[in-house]
Amino acid sequence: MDAGTISIILFAAMLGLLASGLWVAPALLTVGFIALEFFSPAPAGSLLATTVWDASWNWALTALPLFVWMGEILFRTRLSSDMFNGLAPWLSRLPGGLFHVNIVGCGVMAAVAGSSAVTCATVGRMSIPELKKRGYDEALSIGTLAGSGTLGLLIPPSIMLIVYGVIAQQSISRMFIAGVLPGIMLIGIFMGYVMIRTTLDPSLAPRETERTTLRQKLWASRLLIPVMLLIFVVIGSIYGGFATPTEAATVGVIGALVLAWWSKSLNRASFMESLMGAVRTSCMIAFILGGAAFLSIAMGFTGVPRVLAGYVDSFDLSPTMLLVVLTVLYIFLGCFLDGVSMMVLTAAVVLPMVKDAGIDLVWFGIFTVIVVEMAQITPPVGFNLFVLQGMTGRDILQVTRAAMPFFFLMLLGIVVITAIPELVLWPVQWMVAAR
């Protein structure tokens, strides 16, 4: 049977399994088993055992549950109120006022949580009622949270960057460093949009009349010192070459526990809730990665990736056009799959094509994560949309409409890093040279 027919059968099997409600990981394992059992002479059983085992003990993955746990601990502290009160005096005088607290607050939270949903929920539970009370436009408030909440996937320590690093066999430290400038760039794009929008329509954001002195601003900033210190220790130790991501994650968990204790949020119940939340999330991701590793091996034995790559090569696409096609593909998949599933489902076919096109895999990782961020705010499976729907009580269409401008702003971010790839690669090159 030719590779084209095999790929159609396997694709139909995958769609059927996912549509039936089966979890992503068992669906990946099942399709991989079908591929080996029916379309390859390779022994399916022994390959399943060895591949899943090899994928499960990957040392780079040890950082993942630790960073997830760190975010779960901080989610249960008063971090959101401290960030709001610490940032508000500095940002309230900008055009757009406290909308910028949503954006910068999500950026700060992203640097300690590593998760989009946790970032969005932590900042939103404080800012949504506060902005509503002060007369800020609800739709723009929801939009800033939906868009900025996705920064948890890009700004290190990002769980998605760890997953990509494992799949693409790239250094986690380099992926973390590559994500910093694009993350700051997106914060700047979001803030610029809010300034322009509120300048054109002042009714969206009331003017903040309360003036604060420099002394008052500095006093309010004391609330930011603990979390900024934690960010500096965790990220700085990786950038400085003093710690591996796993070692930095261990320090981060200890720091998060200290912060929770200091804020009087740490008790037996909150400790167990954070621990079990981290276990559930980490097991889900590890299970998906194991299934993806097996499917990748199975696809390799069938020869489908090689044939599909040759088919795409026959179109003689330039690297830019290949990226356009992949962007459209990921946006489409993002309407139905979560970020991790999107990444692992396409890795076996997409990564070889990208490598053959001469595209740097570290840069492509940042590109992929930004597109996955866009998927967080596209219906019907946009996790940030569900979080904000639950927090605001608005229907999903209203929340989606509010988030759409930020979808296009992230698309603008992709255009910028494509035109200026040094935004991603320069910090990595600088780090390598410094060492």
CSV table of N, CA and C in Angstrom, one decimal, residues 53-189:
chain,number,residue,atom,x,y,z
A,53,TRP,N,9.0,3.8,27.5
A,53,TRP,CA,9.9,3.9,28.6
A,53,TRP,C,11.0,4.9,28.4
A,54,ASP,N,11.5,5.0,27.1
A,54,ASP,CA,12.6,5.9,26.8
A,54,ASP,C,12.0,7.4,27.0
A,55,ALA,N,10.8,7.6,26.5
A,55,ALA,CA,10.2,8.9,26.6
A,55,ALA,C,9.9,9.3,28.0
A,56,SER,N,9.7,8.4,28.9
A,56,SER,CA,9.2,8.7,30.3
A,56,SER,C,10.4,9.1,31.2
A,57,TRP,N,11.6,8.6,30.9
A,57,TRP,CA,12.7,8.9,31.9
A,57,TRP,C,13.6,10.0,31.4
A,58,ASN,N,13.2,10.7,30.3
A,58,ASN,CA,14.0,11.8,29.8
A,58,ASN,C,14.3,12.8,30.9
A,59,TRP,N,15.6,13.1,31.1
A,59,TRP,CA,16.0,13.9,32.3
A,59,TRP,C,15.4,15.4,32.1
A,60,ALA,N,15.3,15.9,30.9
A,60,ALA,CA,14.8,17.2,30.7
A,60,ALA,C,13.4,17.4,31.2
A,61,LEU,N,12.7,16.3,31.2
A,61,LEU,CA,11.3,16.3,31.7
A,61,LEU,C,11.1,16.6,33.2
A,62,THR,N,12.2,16.3,33.9
A,62,THR,CA,12.1,16.5,35.4
A,62,THR,C,11.8,17.9,35.8
A,63,ALA,N,12.2,18.9,35.0
A,63,ALA,CA,11.9,20.3,35.3
A,63,ALA,C,10.4,20.6,35.2
A,64,LEU,N,9.7,19.8,34.3
A,64,LEU,CA,8.3,20.1,34.0
A,64,LEU,C,7.4,20.0,35.3
A,65,PRO,N,7.3,18.9,36.0
A,65,PRO,CA,6.4,18.9,37.2
A,65,PRO,C,6.8,19.9,38.2
A,66,LEU,N,8.1,20.2,38.3
A,66,LEU,CA,8.5,21.2,39.3
A,66,LEU,C,8.0,22.6,39.0
A,67,PHE,N,8.1,23.0,37.8
A,67,PHE,CA,7.6,24.3,37.4
A,67,PHE,C,6.1,24.3,37.4
A,68,VAL,N,5.4,23.2,37.1
A,68,VAL,CA,4.0,23.2,37.2
A,68,VAL,C,3.6,23.3,38.7
A,69,TRP,N,4.3,22.7,39.6
A,69,TRP,CA,4.0,22.7,41.0
A,69,TRP,C,4.2,24.2,41.5
A,70,MET,N,5.3,24.8,41.1
A,70,MET,CA,5.6,26.2,41.5
A,70,MET,C,4.4,27.1,41.1
A,71,GLY,N,3.9,27.0,39.9
A,71,GLY,CA,2.7,27.7,39.5
A,71,GLY,C,1.5,27.4,40.3
A,72,GLU,N,1.3,26.2,40.6
A,72,GLU,CA,0.1,25.8,41.4
A,72,GLU,C,0.2,26.3,42.8
A,73,ILE,N,1.4,26.4,43.4
A,73,ILE,CA,1.5,26.9,44.8
A,73,ILE,C,1.2,28.4,44.7
A,74,LEU,N,1.8,29.2,43.8
A,74,LEU,CA,1.6,30.6,43.7
A,74,LEU,C,0.2,31.0,43.3
A,75,PHE,N,-0.5,30.1,42.6
A,75,PHE,CA,-1.9,30.3,42.3
A,75,PHE,C,-2.8,30.5,43.5
A,76,ARG,N,-2.3,29.8,44.6
A,76,ARG,CA,-3.1,29.8,45.8
A,76,ARG,C,-2.7,30.8,46.9
A,77,THR,N,-1.8,31.8,46.5
A,77,THR,CA,-1.3,32.8,47.4
A,77,THR,C,-2.1,34.1,47.0
A,78,ARG,N,-1.7,35.2,47.7
A,78,ARG,CA,-2.3,36.5,47.4
A,78,ARG,C,-1.5,37.3,46.4
A,79,LEU,N,-0.7,36.5,45.6
A,79,LEU,CA,0.2,37.1,44.6
A,79,LEU,C,-0.6,38.1,43.7
A,80,SER,N,-1.8,37.7,43.3
A,80,SER,CA,-2.5,38.6,42.3
A,80,SER,C,-2.8,40.0,42.9
A,81,SER,N,-3.3,40.0,44.1
A,81,SER,CA,-3.6,41.3,44.8
A,81,SER,C,-2.3,42.1,45.0
A,82,ASP,N,-1.2,41.4,45.4
A,82,ASP,CA,0.0,42.2,45.6
A,82,ASP,C,0.5,42.8,44.3
A,83,MET,N,0.4,42.0,43.2
A,83,MET,CA,0.9,42.5,41.9
A,83,MET,C,0.0,43.7,41.5
A,84,PHE,N,-1.3,43.6,41.6
A,84,PHE,CA,-2.2,44.7,41.2
A,84,PHE,C,-1.8,46.0,42.0
A,85,ASN,N,-1.7,45.8,43.3
A,85,ASN,CA,-1.4,47.0,44.1
A,85,ASN,C,0.0,47.6,43.9
A,86,GLY,N,0.9,46.7,43.5
A,86,GLY,CA,2.3,47.1,43.3
A,86,GLY,C,2.5,47.8,42.0
A,87,LEU,N,1.8,47.3,40.9
A,87,LEU,CA,1.9,47.8,39.6
A,87,LEU,C,1.0,49.0,39.3
A,88,ALA,N,-0.2,49.1,39.9
A,88,ALA,CA,-1.1,50.2,39.6
A,88,ALA,C,-0.6,51.6,39.7
A,89,PRO,N,0.2,51.9,40.8
A,89,PRO,CA,0.7,53.3,40.8
A,89,PRO,C,1.6,53.7,39.7
A,90,TRP,N,2.3,52.8,39.1
A,90,TRP,CA,3.3,53.0,38.1
A,90,TRP,C,2.6,53.1,36.7
A,91,LEU,N,1.5,52.4,36.5
A,91,LEU,CA,0.9,52.2,35.2
A,91,LEU,C,-0.4,53.0,35.0
A,92,SER,N,-1.0,53.5,36.0
A,92,SER,CA,-2.3,54.0,35.9
A,92,SER,C,-2.3,55.4,35.2
A,93,ARG,N,-1.2,56.1,35.1
A,93,ARG,CA,-1.2,57.3,34.4
A,93,ARG,C,-1.0,57.2,32.8
A,94,LEU,N,-0.7,56.0,32.4
A,94,LEU,CA,-0.5,55.8,30.9
A,94,LEU,C,-1.9,55.8,30.3
A,95,PRO,N,-2.0,56.1,29.0
A,95,PRO,CA,-3.3,56.0,28.2
A,95,PRO,C,-3.8,54.6,28.3
A,96,GLY,N,-4.9,54.4,28.8
A,96,GLY,CA,-5.4,53.0,29.1
A,96,GLY,C,-5.4,52.6,30.5
A,97,GLY,N,-4.7,53.4,31.3
A,97,GLY,CA,-4.7,53.2,32.8
A,97,GLY,C,-4.5,51.8,33.2
A,98,LEU,N,-5.4,51.3,34.0
A,98,LEU,CA,-5.2,50.0,34.7
A,98,LEU,C,-5.3,48.8,33.8
A,99,PHE,N,-5.7,49.0,32.5
A,99,PHE,CA,-5.6,47.9,31.5
A,99,PHE,C,-4.2,47.4,31.4
A,100,HIS,N,-3.3,48.3,31.6
A,100,HIS,CA,-1.8,47.9,31.5
A,100,HIS,C,-1.4,47.0,32.7
A,101,VAL,N,-2.1,47.1,33.8
A,101,VAL,CA,-1.8,46.2,34.9
A,101,VAL,C,-2.2,44.8,34.5
A,102,ASN,N,-3.2,44.6,33.8
A,102,ASN,CA,-3.6,43.2,33.3
A,102,ASN,C,-2.4,42.7,32.4
A,103,ILE,N,-1.9,43.5,31.5
A,103,ILE,CA,-0.9,43.0,30.6
A,103,ILE,C,0.4,42.8,31.3
A,104,VAL,N,0.9,43.8,32.0
A,104,VAL,CA,2.2,43.6,32.7
A,104,VAL,C,2.1,42.6,33.8
A,105,GLY,N,1.0,42.5,34.5
A,105,GLY,CA,0.7,41.6,35.6
A,105,GLY,C,0.8,40.1,35.0
A,106,CYS,N,0.2,39.9,33.9
A,106,CYS,CA,0.2,38.6,33.2
A,106,CYS,C,1.7,38.3,32.8
A,107,GLY,N,2.4,39.3,32.4
A,107,GLY,CA,3.8,39.1,32.0
A,107,GLY,C,4.7,38.6,33.2
A,108,VAL,N,4.4,39.3,34.4
A,108,VAL,CA,5.1,38.9,35.6
A,108,VAL,C,4.7,37.5,36.1
A,109,MET,N,3.4,37.3,36.0
A,109,MET,CA,2.9,36.0,36.5
A,109,MET,C,3.4,34.9,35.6
A,110,ALA,N,3.5,35.2,34.3
A,110,ALA,CA,4.0,34.2,33.3
A,110,ALA,C,5.4,33.7,33.7
A,111,ALA,N,6.2,34.6,34.2
A,111,ALA,CA,7.6,34.3,34.6
A,111,ALA,C,7.7,33.5,35.8
A,112,VAL,N,6.6,33.2,36.5
A,112,VAL,CA,6.7,32.3,37.7
A,112,VAL,C,5.7,31.1,37.6
A,113,ALA,N,4.7,31.2,36.7
A,113,ALA,CA,3.7,30.1,36.6
A,113,ALA,C,4.0,29.1,35.5
A,114,GLY,N,4.4,29.6,34.3
A,114,GLY,CA,4.7,28.7,33.2
A,114,GLY,C,3.4,28.2,32.5
A,115,SER,N,2.3,28.6,32.9
A,115,SER,CA,1.0,28.1,32.4
A,115,SER,C,0.1,29.2,32.0
A,116,SER,N,-0.6,29.1,30.8
A,116,SER,CA,-1.5,30.1,30.3
A,116,SER,C,-2.7,30.2,31.2
A,117,ALA,N,-3.3,29.1,31.5
A,117,ALA,CA,-4.6,29.2,32.3
A,117,ALA,C,-4.3,29.7,33.7
A,118,VAL,N,-3.2,29.3,34.4
A,118,VAL,CA,-2.9,29.8,35.7
A,118,VAL,C,-2.6,31.3,35.7
A,119,THR,N,-1.9,31.7,34.7
A,119,THR,CA,-1.6,33.2,34.5
A,119,THR,C,-2.9,34.0,34.4
A,120,CYS,N,-3.7,33.5,33.5
A,120,CYS,CA,-5.0,34.2,33.2
A,120,CYS,C,-5.9,34.3,34.4
A,121,ALA,N,-6.0,33.2,35.1
A,121,ALA,CA,-6.9,33.1,36.3
A,121,ALA,C,-6.4,33.8,37.4
A,122,THR,N,-5.1,33.8,37.7
A,122,THR,CA,-4.5,34.4,38.8
A,122,THR,C,-4.6,36.0,38.8
A,123,VAL,N,-4.3,36.5,37.6
A,123,VAL,CA,-4.4,38.0,37.5
A,123,VAL,C,-5.9,38.4,37.3
A,124,GLY,N,-6.7,37.6,36.6
A,124,GLY,CA,-8.1,38.0,36.4
A,124,GLY,C,-9.0,38.0,37.6
A,125,ARG,N,-8.7,37.1,38.5
A,125,ARG,CA,-9.6,37.0,39.7
A,125,ARG,C,-9.5,38.3,40.6
A,126,MET,N,-8.4,39.1,40.4
A,126,MET,CA,-8.2,40.3,41.2
A,126,MET,C,-8.7,41.5,40.3
A,127,SER,N,-8.2,41.5,39.0
A,127,SER,CA,-8.4,42.7,38.2
A,127,SER,C,-9.8,42.9,37.6
A,128,ILE,N,-10.5,41.8,37.3
A,128,ILE,CA,-11.8,41.9,36.7
A,128,ILE,C,-12.8,42.7,37.6
A,129,PRO,N,-13.0,42.3,38.8
A,129,PRO,CA,-13.9,43.1,39.7
A,129,PRO,C,-13.4,44.5,39.9
A,130,GLU,N,-12.1,44.7,40.0
A,130,GLU,CA,-11.5,46.0,40.3
A,130,GLU,C,-11.7,46.9,39.2
A,131,LEU,N,-11.5,46.5,38.0
A,131,LEU,CA,-11.7,47.3,36.8
A,131,LEU,C,-13.1,47.6,36.5
A,132,LYS,N,-14.0,46.6,36.8
A,132,LYS,CA,-15.4,46.8,36.6
A,132,LYS,C,-15.9,47.9,37.6
A,133,LYS,N,-15.4,47.8,38.8
A,133,LYS,CA,-15.9,48.8,39.8
A,133,LYS,C,-15.4,50.2,39.5
A,134,ARG,N,-14.3,50.4,38.8
A,134,ARG,CA,-13.8,51.7,38.4
A,134,ARG,C,-14.3,52.2,37.1
A,135,GLY,N,-15.2,51.4,36.4
A,135,GLY,CA,-15.8,51.9,35.2
A,135,GLY,C,-15.0,51.6,33.9
A,136,TYR,N,-14.1,50.7,33.9
A,136,TYR,CA,-13.4,50.3,32.7
A,136,TYR,C,-14.2,49.4,31.8
A,137,ASP,N,-14.0,49.5,30.5
A,137,ASP,CA,-14.8,48.7,29.5
A,137,ASP,C,-14.5,47.2,29.8
A,138,GLU,N,-15.6,46.5,29.9
A,138,GLU,CA,-15.5,45.1,30.3
A,138,GLU,C,-14.9,44.3,29.1
A,139,ALA,N,-15.3,44.6,27.9
A,139,ALA,CA,-14.8,43.8,26.7
A,139,ALA,C,-13.3,43.9,26.6
A,140,LEU,N,-12.8,45.1,26.7
A,140,LEU,CA,-11.3,45.3,26.6
A,140,LEU,C,-10.6,44.7,27.8
A,141,SER,N,-11.2,44.8,29.0
A,141,SER,CA,-10.6,44.1,30.1
A,141,SER,C,-10.5,42.6,29.9
A,142,ILE,N,-11.6,42.0,29.4
A,142,ILE,CA,-11.5,40.6,29.0
A,142,ILE,C,-10.5,40.3,28.0
A,143,GLY,N,-10.4,41.1,26.9
A,143,GLY,CA,-9.5,41.0,25.8
A,143,GLY,C,-8.0,41.0,26.3
A,144,THR,N,-7.7,42.0,27.2
A,144,THR,CA,-6.3,42.1,27.6
A,144,THR,C,-5.9,40.9,28.5
A,145,LEU,N,-6.9,40.3,29.2
A,145,LEU,CA,-6.6,39.1,30.0
A,145,LEU,C,-6.4,37.9,29.1
A,146,ALA,N,-7.3,37.8,28.1
A,146,ALA,CA,-7.2,36.6,27.2
A,146,ALA,C,-5.9,36.6,26.5
A,147,GLY,N,-5.5,37.8,25.9
A,147,GLY,CA,-4.3,37.8,25.1
A,147,GLY,C,-3.1,37.7,26.0
A,148,SER,N,-3.0,38.5,27.1
A,148,SER,CA,-1.8,38.5,27.9
A,148,SER,C,-1.7,37.2,28.7
A,149,GLY,N,-2.8,36.6,29.0
A,149,GLY,CA,-2.7,35.3,29.8
A,149,GLY,C,-1.9,34.3,29.0
A,150,THR,N,-1.9,34.4,27.7
A,150,THR,CA,-1.2,33.4,26.9
A,150,THR,C,0.3,33.5,27.0
A,151,LEU,N,0.8,34.6,27.6
A,151,LEU,CA,2.2,34.8,27.8
A,151,LEU,C,2.8,33.7,28.6
A,152,GLY,N,2.0,33.1,29.4
A,152,GLY,CA,2.5,32.0,30.3
A,152,GLY,C,3.1,30.8,29.4
A,153,LEU,N,2.7,30.8,28.2
A,153,LEU,CA,3.3,29.7,27.3
A,153,LEU,C,4.6,30.1,26.7
A,154,LEU,N,5.0,31.4,26.7
A,154,LEU,CA,6.2,31.9,26.0
A,154,LEU,C,7.2,32.3,27.0
A,155,ILE,N,6.9,33.2,27.9
A,155,ILE,CA,7.9,33.7,28.8
A,155,ILE,C,8.4,32.6,29.8
A,156,PRO,N,9.7,32.3,29.9
A,156,PRO,CA,10.1,31.2,30.7
A,156,PRO,C,9.9,31.5,32.2
A,157,PRO,N,9.7,30.5,33.0
A,157,PRO,CA,9.8,29.0,32.7
A,157,PRO,C,8.5,28.5,32.1
A,158,SER,N,8.5,28.3,30.8
A,158,SER,CA,7.3,27.9,30.1
A,158,SER,C,7.2,26.4,29.9
A,159,ILE,N,6.1,25.8,30.3
A,159,ILE,CA,5.9,24.4,30.2
A,159,ILE,C,6.0,24.0,28.7
A,160,MET,N,5.4,24.8,27.9
A,160,MET,CA,5.3,24.5,26.4
A,160,MET,C,6.7,24.5,25.8
A,161,LEU,N,7.6,25.4,26.3
A,161,LEU,CA,9.0,25.4,25.8
A,161,LEU,C,9.8,24.1,26.2
A,162,ILE,N,9.4,23.6,27.4
A,162,ILE,CA,10.1,22.4,27.9
A,162,ILE,C,9.6,21.2,27.0
A,163,VAL,N,8.3,21.2,26.7
A,163,VAL,CA,7.7,20.1,25.8
A,163,VAL,C,8.4,20.2,24.5
A,164,TYR,N,8.4,21.4,23.9
A,164,TYR,CA,9.0,21.5,22.5
A,164,TYR,C,10.5,21.1,22.6
A,165,GLY,N,11.2,21.5,23.6
A,165,GLY,CA,12.6,21.2,23.7
A,165,GLY,C,12.9,19.7,23.7
A,166,VAL,N,12.0,18.9,24.4
A,166,VAL,CA,12.1,17.5,24.5
A,166,VAL,C,11.7,16.9,23.1
A,167,ILE,N,10.7,17.3,22.5
A,167,ILE,CA,10.3,16.8,21.2
A,167,ILE,C,11.3,17.0,20.1
A,168,ALA,N,11.8,18.3,20.1
A,168,ALA,CA,12.8,18.6,19.0
A,168,ALA,C,14.2,18.4,19.4
A,169,GLN,N,14.4,17.9,20.6
A,169,GLN,CA,15.8,17.6,21.1
A,169,GLN,C,16.6,18.8,21.1
A,170,GLN,N,16.1,19.9,21.6
A,170,GLN,CA,16.8,21.2,21.8
A,170,GLN,C,17.0,21.5,23.2
A,171,SER,N,18.1,22.3,23.5
A,171,SER,CA,18.4,22.6,24.9
A,171,SER,C,17.3,23.4,25.5
A,172,ILE,N,16.8,23.0,26.7
A,172,ILE,CA,15.7,23.7,27.4
A,172,ILE,C,16.2,25.1,27.8
A,173,SER,N,17.5,25.2,28.2
A,173,SER,CA,18.0,26.5,28.6
A,173,SER,C,18.0,27.5,27.4
A,174,ARG,N,18.4,27.0,26.3
A,174,ARG,CA,18.4,27.9,25.1
A,174,ARG,C,16.9,28.3,24.7
A,175,MET,N,16.0,27.3,24.8
A,175,MET,CA,14.6,27.7,24.5
A,175,MET,C,14.1,28.7,25.5
A,176,PHE,N,14.5,28.6,26.8
A,176,PHE,CA,14.0,29.6,27.7
A,176,PHE,C,14.6,31.0,27.4
A,177,ILE,N,15.9,31.1,27.0
A,177,ILE,CA,16.5,32.3,26.7
A,177,ILE,C,15.9,32.9,25.4
A,178,ALA,N,15.6,32.1,24.5
A,178,ALA,CA,15.0,32.5,23.2
A,178,ALA,C,13.6,33.1,23.4
A,179,GLY,N,12.9,32.7,24.4
A,179,GLY,CA,11.5,33.2,24.6
A,179,GLY,C,11.4,34.6,25.3
A,180,VAL,N,12.5,35.1,25.8
A,180,VAL,CA,12.4,36.3,26.6
A,180,VAL,C,12.0,37.6,25.8
A,181,LEU,N,12.8,37.9,24.8
A,181,LEU,CA,12.6,39.1,24.0
A,181,LEU,C,11.3,39.0,23.2
A,182,PRO,N,10.9,37.9,22.6
A,182,PRO,CA,9.6,37.8,22.0
A,182,PRO,C,8.4,38.0,23.0
A,183,GLY,N,8.6,37.5,24.2
A,183,GLY,CA,7.6,37.8,25.2
A,183,GLY,C,7.5,39.2,25.6
A,184,ILE,N,8.6,39.9,25.7
A,184,ILE,CA,8.6,41.4,26.0
A,184,ILE,C,8.0,42.1,24.8
A,185,MET,N,8.3,41.7,23.6
A,185,MET,CA,7.8,42.3,22.4
A,185,MET,C,6.3,42.2,22.4
A,186,LEU,N,5.7,41.1,22.7
A,186,LEU,CA,4.2,40.9,22.7
A,186,LEU,C,3.6,41.8,23.8
A,187,ILE,N,4.3,41.9,24.9
A,187,ILE,CA,3.8,42.8,26.0
A,187,ILE,C,3.7,44.3,25.4
A,188,GLY,N,4.8,44.7,24.7
A,188,GLY,CA,4.8,46.0,24.1
A,188,GLY,C,3.7,46.2,23.1
A,189,ILE,N,3.5,45.2,22.2
A,189,ILE,CA,2.5,45.3,21.2
A,189,ILE,C,1.1,45.4,21.9
